Amino acid sequence: MLALSHIDSYYGASHILHDLSVEARGREILAVLGRNGVGKTTLLKTIMGLTDRCTGTLVLDAKDFSTAATFERARAGIGYVPQGRQIIPDFTIRENILMGGFAAANGGGRIPDTVAELFPYLMDNLDRPGGVLSGGQQQQLAIARALAMEPSILLMDEPTEGIQPNIVEQIEQTIVRLNKEFELTIILVEQNVRFAREAADSFVMMENGRVVEADAIDGLTDAIIAKHMTI
């Protein structure tokens, strides 16, 4: 279980998250919803220790990681698939995946069996540069890189954004498999309400750096969506 309590997070002098408390239960999917610019990405970066300053507490499996460095959080089992994928285009598929393994508790050095099972295309093309892949294939590569960390919790920032429609369903199915079959806890920033309702166990809705709604996914009503996500 990952629990954040009374978190305030900053980029320089900009105060982005305000007294935020969130709990992700083990082996469940928590959907993080809200309009653009409300702090969803900052929440994931705060969990990874990637903002300039943060106060409050972050507890993973009863251990306090509030002051832990990013690499310590990664080695404790927190993986991250950032918005925009951020693969290295001049690195091969193999090199991109193995790069994620440097953050693994065991030091990495190998491509996990999970990657081979989920992404056969990547395994058949390990020597291709990452930059020649389609957007959907690059998203698969970003997920594979995170899996090389051998995480127990996976943070995913809008994983279907900018993906061709025929690949979106594959990415969605992969996320569900990672949770149901491979028992990863997933914190999923997502604008696709349909997918959030289908895949998630619970949700939080954010506004202006604060959690304004939190419930089991059955509590994600049309009224809440209209209030907090309709432009």
CSV table of C-alpha atoms in Angstrom, one decimal:
chain,number,residue,atom,x,y,z
A,1,MET,CA,0.0,0.0,0.0
A,2,LEU,CA,1.1,3.5,-0.8
A,3,ALA,CA,-0.2,6.4,1.3
A,4,LEU,CA,0.4,10.1,1.0
A,5,SER,CA,-0.7,12.3,3.8
A,6,HIS,CA,-1.0,16.1,3.9
A,7,ILE,CA,1.3,16.6,0.9
A,8,ASP,CA,2.4,20.1,-0.2
A,9,SER,CA,4.6,20.0,-3.3
A,10,TYR,CA,6.4,22.8,-5.1
A,11,TYR,CA,8.3,23.7,-8.3
A,12,GLY,CA,10.5,26.5,-7.1
A,13,ALA,CA,8.2,29.1,-5.5
A,14,SER,CA,5.1,27.6,-7.2
A,15,HIS,CA,2.9,25.7,-4.8
A,16,ILE,CA,1.2,23.0,-6.9
A,17,LEU,CA,-0.2,20.4,-4.5
A,18,HIS,CA,-2.1,21.6,-1.4
A,19,ASP,CA,-2.6,19.4,1.7
A,20,LEU,CA,-3.2,16.4,-0.5
A,21,SER,CA,-3.9,12.9,0.9
A,22,VAL,CA,-4.2,9.8,-1.3
A,23,GLU,CA,-4.1,6.1,-0.6
A,24,ALA,CA,-3.4,3.4,-3.2
A,25,ARG,CA,-4.3,-0.1,-1.9
A,26,GLY,CA,-2.2,-3.1,-2.8
A,27,ARG,CA,-3.0,-4.8,-6.1
A,28,GLU,CA,-5.6,-2.3,-7.1
A,29,ILE,CA,-5.9,0.4,-9.8
A,30,LEU,CA,-6.4,3.9,-8.5
A,31,ALA,CA,-7.5,6.4,-11.3
A,32,VAL,CA,-6.4,10.0,-10.9
A,33,LEU,CA,-8.8,12.2,-12.8
A,34,GLY,CA,-9.3,15.9,-13.4
A,35,ARG,CA,-9.0,18.7,-16.0
A,36,ASN,CA,-5.6,19.5,-17.5
A,37,GLY,CA,-3.4,21.6,-15.2
A,38,VAL,CA,-4.9,20.5,-11.8
A,39,GLY,CA,-1.7,18.7,-10.6
A,40,LYS,CA,-2.1,15.1,-11.7
A,41,THR,CA,1.3,14.8,-13.2
A,42,THR,CA,2.8,16.7,-10.3
A,43,LEU,CA,1.2,14.1,-8.0
A,44,LEU,CA,3.1,11.3,-9.8
A,45,LYS,CA,6.3,13.3,-9.8
A,46,THR,CA,5.9,13.9,-6.1
A,47,ILE,CA,5.6,10.2,-5.5
A,48,MET,CA,8.8,9.7,-7.4
A,49,GLY,CA,10.6,12.6,-5.6
A,50,LEU,CA,10.9,14.6,-8.7
A,51,THR,CA,9.6,18.0,-7.5
A,52,ASP,CA,11.8,20.7,-6.0
A,53,ARG,CA,10.3,20.6,-2.5
A,54,CYS,CA,7.7,18.5,-0.7
A,55,THR,CA,6.3,18.4,2.8
A,56,GLY,CA,4.0,15.8,4.3
A,57,THR,CA,4.5,12.0,4.5
A,58,LEU,CA,4.8,9.2,2.0
A,59,VAL,CA,4.6,5.7,3.3
A,60,LEU,CA,5.1,2.6,1.3
A,61,ASP,CA,4.3,-0.8,2.9
A,62,ALA,CA,4.6,0.8,6.4
A,63,LYS,CA,8.0,2.3,5.7
A,64,ASP,CA,8.4,6.1,5.6
A,65,PHE,CA,9.9,7.3,2.3
A,66,SER,CA,9.1,11.0,2.8
A,67,THR,CA,12.7,12.1,2.5
A,68,ALA,CA,14.0,9.3,0.3
A,69,ALA,CA,15.8,10.0,-2.9
A,70,THR,CA,14.3,9.1,-6.3
A,71,PHE,CA,16.5,6.1,-6.7
A,72,GLU,CA,15.6,4.8,-3.3
A,73,ARG,CA,11.9,5.0,-4.1
A,74,ALA,CA,12.5,3.2,-7.4
A,75,ARG,CA,14.5,0.4,-5.7
A,76,ALA,CA,11.7,0.1,-3.2
A,77,GLY,CA,9.4,-0.9,-6.1
A,78,ILE,CA,7.9,2.3,-7.5
A,79,GLY,CA,8.0,2.4,-11.3
A,80,TYR,CA,7.1,5.3,-13.5
A,81,VAL,CA,5.8,5.6,-17.1
A,82,PRO,CA,5.9,9.4,-17.7
A,83,GLN,CA,3.6,11.5,-19.9
A,84,GLY,CA,5.0,11.7,-23.4
A,85,ARG,CA,6.9,8.4,-23.0
A,86,GLN,CA,10.4,10.0,-22.9
A,87,ILE,CA,12.2,7.1,-24.5
A,88,ILE,CA,15.7,7.8,-25.8
A,89,PRO,CA,15.3,7.8,-29.6
A,90,ASP,CA,18.9,7.0,-30.5
A,91,PHE,CA,19.0,4.0,-28.1
A,92,THR,CA,17.9,0.7,-29.3
A,93,ILE,CA,14.8,-1.0,-27.9
A,94,ARG,CA,17.1,-3.3,-25.9
A,95,GLU,CA,19.1,-0.3,-24.5
A,96,ASN,CA,16.0,1.6,-23.5
A,97,ILE,CA,14.6,-1.4,-21.6
A,98,LEU,CA,17.8,-2.2,-19.9
A,99,MET,CA,18.2,1.4,-18.8
A,100,GLY,CA,15.2,0.9,-16.6
A,101,GLY,CA,16.9,-2.0,-15.0
A,102,PHE,CA,19.5,0.2,-13.4
A,103,ALA,CA,16.9,1.3,-10.9
A,104,ALA,CA,16.0,-2.3,-10.0
A,105,ALA,CA,16.8,-3.5,-6.5
A,106,ASN,CA,18.8,-6.4,-8.0
A,107,GLY,CA,20.7,-4.1,-10.4
A,108,GLY,CA,18.9,-5.2,-13.5
A,109,GLY,CA,21.0,-6.3,-16.5
A,110,ARG,CA,18.2,-8.4,-18.0
A,111,ILE,CA,14.9,-8.0,-19.8
A,112,PRO,CA,12.2,-9.4,-17.5
A,113,ASP,CA,10.0,-12.3,-18.7
A,114,THR,CA,7.0,-10.0,-18.2
A,115,VAL,CA,8.2,-7.8,-21.1
A,116,ALA,CA,8.7,-10.8,-23.4
A,117,GLU,CA,5.1,-12.0,-22.6
A,118,LEU,CA,3.4,-8.6,-23.0
A,119,PHE,CA,5.4,-7.1,-25.9
A,120,PRO,CA,6.5,-9.7,-28.5
A,121,TYR,CA,7.1,-7.0,-31.1
A,122,LEU,CA,9.7,-5.4,-29.0
A,123,MET,CA,11.4,-8.7,-28.4
A,124,ASP,CA,11.5,-9.4,-32.1
A,125,ASN,CA,13.1,-6.0,-32.8
A,126,LEU,CA,15.5,-5.4,-29.9
A,127,ASP,CA,18.2,-3.8,-32.1
A,128,ARG,CA,15.9,-1.2,-33.7
A,129,PRO,CA,16.3,2.4,-32.6
A,130,GLY,CA,13.5,3.6,-30.3
A,131,GLY,CA,13.0,6.7,-32.4
A,132,VAL,CA,11.7,4.8,-35.5
A,133,LEU,CA,8.8,3.2,-33.5
A,134,SER,CA,5.3,4.4,-33.8
A,135,GLY,CA,3.7,6.3,-30.9
A,136,GLY,CA,2.0,3.2,-29.7
A,137,GLN,CA,5.1,1.1,-29.9
A,138,GLN,CA,7.0,3.8,-28.0
A,139,GLN,CA,4.4,3.6,-25.3
A,140,GLN,CA,4.9,-0.1,-25.1
A,141,LEU,CA,8.6,0.5,-24.8
A,142,ALA,CA,8.1,3.1,-22.0
A,143,ILE,CA,6.1,0.5,-20.1
A,144,ALA,CA,8.7,-2.2,-20.8
A,145,ARG,CA,11.4,0.1,-19.4
A,146,ALA,CA,9.4,0.6,-16.2
A,147,LEU,CA,8.9,-3.1,-15.9
A,148,ALA,CA,12.6,-3.6,-16.1
A,149,MET,CA,12.7,-2.0,-12.6
A,150,GLU,CA,10.7,-5.0,-11.4
A,151,PRO,CA,8.2,-2.7,-9.6
A,152,SER,CA,5.3,-3.5,-7.3
A,153,ILE,CA,3.7,-0.2,-7.9
A,154,LEU,CA,3.4,1.4,-11.4
A,155,LEU,CA,2.7,5.1,-11.9
A,156,MET,CA,1.2,5.7,-15.4
A,157,ASP,CA,0.7,9.2,-16.7
A,158,GLU,CA,-2.0,9.3,-19.5
A,159,PRO,CA,-0.6,6.1,-21.2
A,160,THR,CA,-3.1,6.3,-24.1
A,161,GLU,CA,-2.6,10.0,-24.9
A,162,GLY,CA,-1.6,10.6,-28.5
A,163,ILE,CA,-1.8,6.9,-29.4
A,164,GLN,CA,-3.3,5.7,-32.7
A,165,PRO,CA,-6.9,4.3,-32.0
A,166,ASN,CA,-6.0,0.7,-33.1
A,167,ILE,CA,-3.3,0.6,-30.4
A,168,VAL,CA,-5.2,2.2,-27.6
A,169,GLU,CA,-7.2,-1.0,-26.8
A,170,GLN,CA,-3.9,-3.0,-26.7
A,171,ILE,CA,-2.4,-0.5,-24.2
A,172,GLU,CA,-5.6,-0.7,-22.1
A,173,GLN,CA,-5.5,-4.5,-22.1
A,174,THR,CA,-1.9,-4.4,-21.1
A,175,ILE,CA,-2.7,-2.2,-18.1
A,176,VAL,CA,-5.4,-4.5,-16.9
A,177,ARG,CA,-3.2,-7.5,-17.3
A,178,LEU,CA,-0.4,-5.9,-15.3
A,179,ASN,CA,-2.9,-5.4,-12.5
A,180,LYS,CA,-4.9,-8.6,-12.7
A,181,GLU,CA,-2.3,-11.2,-13.8
A,182,PHE,CA,0.9,-9.7,-12.6
A,183,GLU,CA,-0.6,-8.1,-9.5
A,184,LEU,CA,0.9,-4.7,-9.8
A,185,THR,CA,-0.7,-1.8,-7.9
A,186,ILE,CA,-1.3,0.9,-10.5
A,187,ILE,CA,-1.8,4.7,-10.1
A,188,LEU,CA,-3.3,5.8,-13.4
A,189,VAL,CA,-3.6,9.4,-14.5
A,190,GLU,CA,-6.3,9.2,-17.2
A,191,GLN,CA,-8.6,11.5,-19.1
A,192,ASN,CA,-10.6,8.5,-20.6
A,193,VAL,CA,-13.5,8.1,-18.2
A,194,ARG,CA,-14.7,5.0,-19.9
A,195,PHE,CA,-11.5,3.2,-19.4
A,196,ALA,CA,-11.2,4.5,-15.8
A,197,ARG,CA,-14.6,3.1,-15.0
A,198,GLU,CA,-13.8,-0.3,-16.6
A,199,ALA,CA,-10.3,-0.8,-15.1
A,200,ALA,CA,-10.0,1.1,-11.8
A,201,ASP,CA,-11.0,0.0,-8.4
A,202,SER,CA,-11.1,3.5,-6.9
A,203,PHE,CA,-10.6,7.1,-8.0
A,204,VAL,CA,-9.6,10.5,-6.8
A,205,MET,CA,-10.7,13.7,-8.6
A,206,MET,CA,-8.4,16.7,-8.4
A,207,GLU,CA,-9.0,20.4,-8.7
A,208,ASN,CA,-6.4,23.1,-8.2
A,209,GLY,CA,-3.8,20.8,-6.6
A,210,ARG,CA,-6.3,19.3,-4.2
A,211,VAL,CA,-8.3,16.1,-4.0
A,212,VAL,CA,-12.0,17.1,-4.1
A,213,GLU,CA,-13.6,13.7,-4.5
A,214,ALA,CA,-12.4,10.2,-3.6
A,215,ASP,CA,-14.4,6.9,-3.6
A,216,ALA,CA,-14.7,3.4,-5.0
A,217,ILE,CA,-15.0,3.5,-8.8
A,218,ASP,CA,-18.7,2.9,-8.6
A,219,GLY,CA,-19.0,6.3,-7.0
A,220,LEU,CA,-17.7,8.1,-10.1
A,221,THR,CA,-21.0,9.5,-11.1
A,222,ASP,CA,-21.9,11.5,-14.2
A,223,ALA,CA,-22.5,14.5,-11.9
A,224,ILE,CA,-19.0,14.3,-10.6
A,225,ILE,CA,-17.5,14.1,-14.1
A,226,ALA,CA,-19.7,17.0,-15.3
A,227,LYS,CA,-18.6,19.2,-12.3
A,228,HIS,CA,-14.9,18.5,-12.4
A,229,MET,CA,-14.0,17.4,-15.9
A,230,THR,CA,-16.4,19.2,-18.3
A,231,ILE,CA,-14.8,22.3,-19.9
